Amino acid sequence: MTVRVLLADDQTLVRAGFRVLLERAPEIEVVAEAADGDEAIALTRAHRPDVVLMDVRMPGTDGLTATRRILADDRLPGVRVVVLTTFDLDEYVYAALAAGASGFLLKDLEPDELRHAVRVVAAGDALLAPRITRRLIAAFAHGPAVPGTHTLTGREREVVALVAEGLSNAEVGERLGMSPATAKTHTNRAMAKLGARDRAQLVVFAYRGGLAGVPRPR
């Protein structure tokens, strides 16, 4: 299966570099490039990529605004956005997740990490740059409670806790002695009960609802 990617960055050389790095993987295809937020929105509607790699700081409509508009568009239900930036300022992280982004990465990541990020997000998982995660956890741990937390089963709570640690379905399954498909089923049920639109928001809800750090079975 080919993962179709749209690149949004105001620097031509940055876009060219990402294109070369991404297309070294035969299953990844860059279908369009945008130089600003408005162009990113228009090209996303035209090409309907699986993943948009979105810069934050662009002239005119910025990347966070473009992300919100893309993910609020009912005509683009399958599009996922990964925010890429040279800045790891907290407000960008929170704004990106609030806008519905499935990931937040810094531009100094390694080529293999970039390709891995695209694959992970296209598969429906969430991704955050590791050095951002600790501050993100600290901020969201004291947020408002999440309605629906009490409806989760014990197993769903265990799965959500591991998702909040950044584990994939396969890794969750290995930890809890279940198949990746079963782990995915529990994750999807928890998302439905909590009203989380994706795994990124599920992680936020896990910390707000006190679900992270649930003791794991031995």
mmCIF file of C-alpha atoms in Angstrom:
data_model
loop_
_atom_site.group_PDB
_atom_site.id
_atom_site.type_symbol
_atom_site.label_atom_id
_atom_site.label_comp_id
_atom_site.label_asym_id
_atom_site.label_seq_id
_atom_site.Cartn_x
_atom_site.Cartn_y
_atom_site.Cartn_z
ATOM 1 C CA MET A 1 0.000 0.000 0.000
ATOM 2 C CA THR A 2 1.364 3.409 -0.987
ATOM 3 C CA VAL A 3 1.296 6.214 1.592
ATOM 4 C CA ARG A 4 0.509 9.490 -0.166
ATOM 5 C CA VAL A 5 2.111 12.575 1.409
ATOM 6 C CA LEU A 6 1.661 16.328 0.981
ATOM 7 C CA LEU A 7 4.527 18.612 2.068
ATOM 8 C CA ALA A 8 3.716 22.088 3.396
ATOM 9 C CA ASP A 9 6.702 24.360 4.053
ATOM 10 C CA ASP A 10 7.544 27.862 2.837
ATOM 11 C CA GLN A 11 11.165 26.915 2.094
ATOM 12 C CA THR A 12 11.681 25.271 -1.296
ATOM 13 C CA LEU A 13 14.901 23.548 -0.249
ATOM 14 C CA VAL A 14 13.280 22.056 2.839
ATOM 15 C CA ARG A 15 10.457 20.623 0.751
ATOM 16 C CA ALA A 16 12.919 19.258 -1.796
ATOM 17 C CA GLY A 17 14.972 17.625 0.954
ATOM 18 C CA PHE A 18 11.944 15.996 2.559
ATOM 19 C CA ARG A 19 10.753 14.756 -0.833
ATOM 20 C CA VAL A 20 14.090 13.058 -1.529
ATOM 21 C CA LEU A 21 14.217 11.488 1.930
ATOM 22 C CA LEU A 22 10.636 10.253 1.854
ATOM 23 C CA GLU A 23 10.694 8.858 -1.663
ATOM 24 C CA ARG A 24 13.693 6.684 -0.874
ATOM 25 C CA ALA A 25 11.025 4.431 0.618
ATOM 26 C CA PRO A 26 9.224 2.755 -2.302
ATOM 27 C CA GLU A 27 5.890 2.749 -0.474
ATOM 28 C CA ILE A 28 5.865 6.535 0.132
ATOM 29 C CA GLU A 29 4.847 9.001 -2.591
ATOM 30 C CA VAL A 30 4.893 12.804 -2.313
ATOM 31 C CA VAL A 31 1.808 13.910 -4.262
ATOM 32 C CA ALA A 32 2.019 17.692 -3.810
ATOM 33 C CA GLU A 33 3.960 20.561 -2.216
ATOM 34 C CA ALA A 34 2.551 23.714 -0.636
ATOM 35 C CA ALA A 35 4.378 26.940 0.246
ATOM 36 C CA ASP A 36 1.794 28.330 2.699
ATOM 37 C CA GLY A 37 -1.253 27.342 4.710
ATOM 38 C CA ASP A 38 -3.867 28.344 2.141
ATOM 39 C CA GLU A 39 -2.102 26.342 -0.560
ATOM 40 C CA ALA A 40 -1.828 23.390 1.816
ATOM 41 C CA ILE A 41 -5.587 23.438 2.377
ATOM 42 C CA ALA A 42 -6.367 23.714 -1.352
ATOM 43 C CA LEU A 43 -3.928 20.976 -2.357
ATOM 44 C CA THR A 44 -5.131 18.671 0.413
ATOM 45 C CA ARG A 45 -8.662 19.002 -0.902
ATOM 46 C CA ALA A 46 -7.441 18.378 -4.448
ATOM 47 C CA HIS A 47 -5.152 15.392 -3.760
ATOM 48 C CA ARG A 48 -6.570 13.911 -0.537
ATOM 49 C CA PRO A 49 -3.215 12.627 0.782
ATOM 50 C CA ASP A 50 -2.950 10.139 3.618
ATOM 51 C CA VAL A 51 -0.525 12.356 5.554
ATOM 52 C CA VAL A 52 0.238 16.082 5.492
ATOM 53 C CA LEU A 53 3.639 17.143 6.840
ATOM 54 C CA MET A 54 2.864 20.678 8.002
ATOM 55 C CA ASP A 55 5.320 23.420 8.929
ATOM 56 C CA VAL A 56 4.153 25.804 11.676
ATOM 57 C CA ARG A 57 5.580 29.145 10.608
ATOM 58 C CA MET A 58 4.523 30.046 7.082
ATOM 59 C CA PRO A 59 3.458 33.360 5.525
ATOM 60 C CA GLY A 60 -0.240 34.168 5.425
ATOM 61 C CA THR A 61 -2.211 31.306 6.924
ATOM 62 C CA ASP A 62 0.095 29.485 9.352
ATOM 63 C CA GLY A 63 0.416 25.737 9.716
ATOM 64 C CA LEU A 64 -1.660 25.413 12.875
ATOM 65 C CA THR A 65 -4.591 27.264 11.323
ATOM 66 C CA ALA A 66 -4.284 25.161 8.164
ATOM 67 C CA THR A 67 -4.227 22.021 10.312
ATOM 68 C CA ARG A 68 -7.445 23.015 12.079
ATOM 69 C CA ARG A 69 -9.204 23.742 8.779
ATOM 70 C CA ILE A 70 -8.086 20.522 7.130
ATOM 71 C CA LEU A 71 -9.088 18.319 10.040
ATOM 72 C CA ALA A 72 -12.434 20.092 10.471
ATOM 73 C CA ASP A 73 -13.306 19.509 6.803
ATOM 74 C CA ASP A 74 -15.905 16.745 6.473
ATOM 75 C CA ARG A 75 -14.689 16.136 2.925
ATOM 76 C CA LEU A 76 -11.276 15.011 4.242
ATOM 77 C CA PRO A 77 -12.080 12.310 6.817
ATOM 78 C CA GLY A 78 -8.999 10.169 6.190
ATOM 79 C CA VAL A 79 -6.329 12.879 6.168
ATOM 80 C CA ARG A 80 -3.842 12.965 9.056
ATOM 81 C CA VAL A 81 -1.484 15.822 9.851
ATOM 82 C CA VAL A 82 2.005 15.715 11.344
ATOM 83 C CA VAL A 83 3.310 19.109 12.420
ATOM 84 C CA LEU A 84 7.006 19.681 11.673
ATOM 85 C CA THR A 85 8.961 22.636 13.033
ATOM 86 C CA THR A 86 12.410 23.791 14.105
ATOM 87 C CA PHE A 87 10.888 25.109 17.326
ATOM 88 C CA ASP A 88 9.915 22.927 20.292
ATOM 89 C CA LEU A 89 7.948 25.643 22.087
ATOM 90 C CA ASP A 90 5.242 24.199 24.288
ATOM 91 C CA GLU A 91 2.436 26.319 22.861
ATOM 92 C CA TYR A 92 3.046 24.832 19.417
ATOM 93 C CA VAL A 93 2.732 21.312 20.776
ATOM 94 C CA TYR A 94 -0.512 22.040 22.599
ATOM 95 C CA ALA A 95 -1.975 24.005 19.703
ATOM 96 C CA ALA A 96 -1.080 21.248 17.234
ATOM 97 C CA LEU A 97 -2.752 18.558 19.321
ATOM 98 C CA ALA A 98 -5.757 20.782 20.000
ATOM 99 C CA ALA A 99 -6.056 21.305 16.249
ATOM 100 C CA GLY A 100 -6.243 17.538 15.809
ATOM 101 C CA ALA A 101 -2.719 16.764 14.605
ATOM 102 C CA SER A 102 -1.646 13.129 14.878
ATOM 103 C CA GLY A 103 1.974 14.006 15.558
ATOM 104 C CA PHE A 104 4.480 16.721 16.345
ATOM 105 C CA LEU A 105 8.083 16.338 15.237
ATOM 106 C CA LEU A 106 11.165 18.528 15.113
ATOM 107 C CA LYS A 107 12.959 19.039 11.808
ATOM 108 C CA ASP A 108 16.270 17.763 13.165
ATOM 109 C CA LEU A 109 15.043 14.165 13.181
ATOM 110 C CA GLU A 110 16.899 11.460 11.270
ATOM 111 C CA PRO A 111 15.730 10.365 7.786
ATOM 112 C CA ASP A 112 14.632 6.953 9.041
ATOM 113 C CA GLU A 113 12.639 8.634 11.803
ATOM 114 C CA LEU A 114 10.841 10.818 9.262
ATOM 115 C CA ARG A 115 9.847 7.845 7.128
ATOM 116 C CA HIS A 116 8.834 5.903 10.232
ATOM 117 C CA ALA A 117 6.665 8.826 11.373
ATOM 118 C CA VAL A 118 4.799 8.882 8.073
ATOM 119 C CA ARG A 119 4.167 5.139 8.209
ATOM 120 C CA VAL A 120 3.035 5.218 11.842
ATOM 121 C CA VAL A 121 0.609 8.101 11.381
ATOM 122 C CA ALA A 122 -0.780 6.670 8.134
ATOM 123 C CA ALA A 123 -1.506 3.453 10.042
ATOM 124 C CA GLY A 124 -3.584 5.384 12.574
ATOM 125 C CA ASP A 125 -1.123 5.777 15.435
ATOM 126 C CA ALA A 126 0.048 9.004 17.055
ATOM 127 C CA LEU A 127 3.616 10.214 17.256
ATOM 128 C CA LEU A 128 5.414 12.808 19.376
ATOM 129 C CA ALA A 129 9.063 13.788 19.409
ATOM 130 C CA PRO A 130 10.522 12.041 22.489
ATOM 131 C CA ARG A 131 12.077 15.141 24.035
ATOM 132 C CA ILE A 132 8.719 16.920 23.968
ATOM 133 C CA THR A 133 6.773 14.154 25.659
ATOM 134 C CA ARG A 134 7.814 14.791 29.270
ATOM 135 C CA ARG A 135 6.701 18.434 29.255
ATOM 136 C CA LEU A 136 3.514 17.470 27.449
ATOM 137 C CA ILE A 137 2.707 14.901 30.117
ATOM 138 C CA ALA A 138 3.362 17.384 32.905
ATOM 139 C CA ALA A 139 1.051 19.955 31.334
ATOM 140 C CA PHE A 140 -1.864 17.650 30.601
ATOM 141 C CA ALA A 141 -1.692 15.727 33.889
ATOM 142 C CA HIS A 142 -3.410 18.659 35.616
ATOM 143 C CA GLY A 143 -6.065 19.330 32.979
ATOM 144 C CA PRO A 144 -9.839 18.952 33.489
ATOM 145 C CA ALA A 145 -11.341 15.514 34.052
ATOM 146 C CA VAL A 146 -12.563 13.527 31.043
ATOM 147 C CA PRO A 147 -16.212 12.384 30.965
ATOM 148 C CA GLY A 148 -16.572 8.679 30.302
ATOM 149 C CA THR A 149 -13.462 7.522 32.140
ATOM 150 C CA HIS A 150 -15.585 5.514 34.570
ATOM 151 C CA THR A 151 -17.058 3.479 31.694
ATOM 152 C CA LEU A 152 -13.732 1.895 30.759
ATOM 153 C CA THR A 153 -13.127 -1.726 31.695
ATOM 154 C CA GLY A 154 -10.035 -2.714 33.635
ATOM 155 C CA ARG A 155 -8.411 -4.089 30.501
ATOM 156 C CA GLU A 156 -9.203 -0.934 28.546
ATOM 157 C CA ARG A 157 -7.561 1.126 31.289
ATOM 158 C CA GLU A 158 -4.419 -1.009 31.067
ATOM 159 C CA VAL A 159 -4.310 -0.626 27.296
ATOM 160 C CA VAL A 160 -4.847 3.147 27.446
ATOM 161 C CA ALA A 161 -2.046 3.469 30.016
ATOM 162 C CA LEU A 162 0.363 1.727 27.645
ATOM 163 C CA VAL A 163 -0.793 3.779 24.663
ATOM 164 C CA ALA A 164 -0.012 6.851 26.769
ATOM 165 C CA GLU A 165 3.541 5.528 27.151
ATOM 166 C CA GLY A 166 3.842 5.631 23.370
ATOM 167 C CA LEU A 167 3.534 1.901 22.699
ATOM 168 C CA SER A 168 2.172 0.581 19.404
ATOM 169 C CA ASN A 169 -0.618 -2.001 19.210
ATOM 170 C CA ALA A 170 1.964 -4.752 18.765
ATOM 171 C CA GLU A 171 3.932 -3.583 21.813
ATOM 172 C CA VAL A 172 0.764 -3.255 23.910
ATOM 173 C CA GLY A 173 -0.212 -6.772 22.910
ATOM 174 C CA GLU A 174 3.192 -8.127 23.869
ATOM 175 C CA ARG A 175 3.048 -6.455 27.286
ATOM 176 C CA LEU A 176 -0.455 -7.709 28.047
ATOM 177 C CA GLY A 177 -0.319 -11.124 26.399
ATOM 178 C CA MET A 178 -2.785 -10.435 23.594
ATOM 179 C CA SER A 179 -2.651 -10.089 19.831
ATOM 180 C CA PRO A 180 -2.076 -6.689 18.184
ATOM 181 C CA ALA A 181 -5.600 -6.925 16.742
ATOM 182 C CA THR A 182 -7.069 -7.377 20.226
ATOM 183 C CA ALA A 183 -5.005 -4.465 21.536
ATOM 184 C CA LYS A 184 -6.320 -2.331 18.686
ATOM 185 C CA THR A 185 -9.899 -3.373 19.505
ATOM 186 C CA HIS A 186 -9.486 -2.306 23.144
ATOM 187 C CA THR A 187 -7.887 0.963 22.043
ATOM 188 C CA ASN A 188 -10.723 1.733 19.638
ATOM 189 C CA ARG A 189 -13.340 0.957 22.277
ATOM 190 C CA ALA A 190 -11.617 3.245 24.750
ATOM 191 C CA MET A 191 -11.428 6.007 22.129
ATOM 192 C CA ALA A 192 -15.149 5.644 21.441
ATOM 193 C CA LYS A 193 -16.071 5.779 25.130
ATOM 194 C CA LEU A 194 -13.899 8.834 25.801
ATOM 195 C CA GLY A 195 -14.783 10.611 22.563
ATOM 196 C CA ALA A 196 -11.159 10.713 21.382
ATOM 197 C CA ARG A 197 -10.827 11.333 17.651
ATOM 198 C CA ASP A 198 -7.420 9.593 17.416
ATOM 199 C CA ARG A 199 -4.593 8.119 19.484
ATOM 200 C CA ALA A 200 -2.996 11.512 20.031
ATOM 201 C CA GLN A 201 -6.115 12.807 21.734
ATOM 202 C CA LEU A 202 -6.452 9.519 23.610
ATOM 203 C CA VAL A 203 -3.016 10.152 25.142
ATOM 204 C CA VAL A 204 -4.141 13.624 26.238
ATOM 205 C CA PHE A 205 -7.308 12.170 27.779
ATOM 206 C CA ALA A 206 -5.275 9.450 29.509
ATOM 207 C CA TYR A 207 -3.305 12.035 31.445
ATOM 208 C CA ARG A 208 -6.263 14.283 32.128
ATOM 209 C CA GLY A 209 -8.297 11.337 33.354
ATOM 210 C CA GLY A 210 -5.565 9.866 35.528
ATOM 211 C CA LEU A 211 -5.337 6.751 33.364
ATOM 212 C CA ALA A 212 -1.610 6.967 32.694
ATOM 213 C CA GLY A 213 0.605 5.062 35.070
ATOM 214 C CA VAL A 214 -1.965 2.338 35.779
ATOM 215 C CA PRO A 215 -0.098 -0.624 37.341
ATOM 216 C CA ARG A 216 0.552 -3.296 34.776
ATOM 217 C CA PRO A 217 -0.095 -6.986 35.464
ATOM 218 C CA ARG A 218 2.918 -9.140 36.240
#
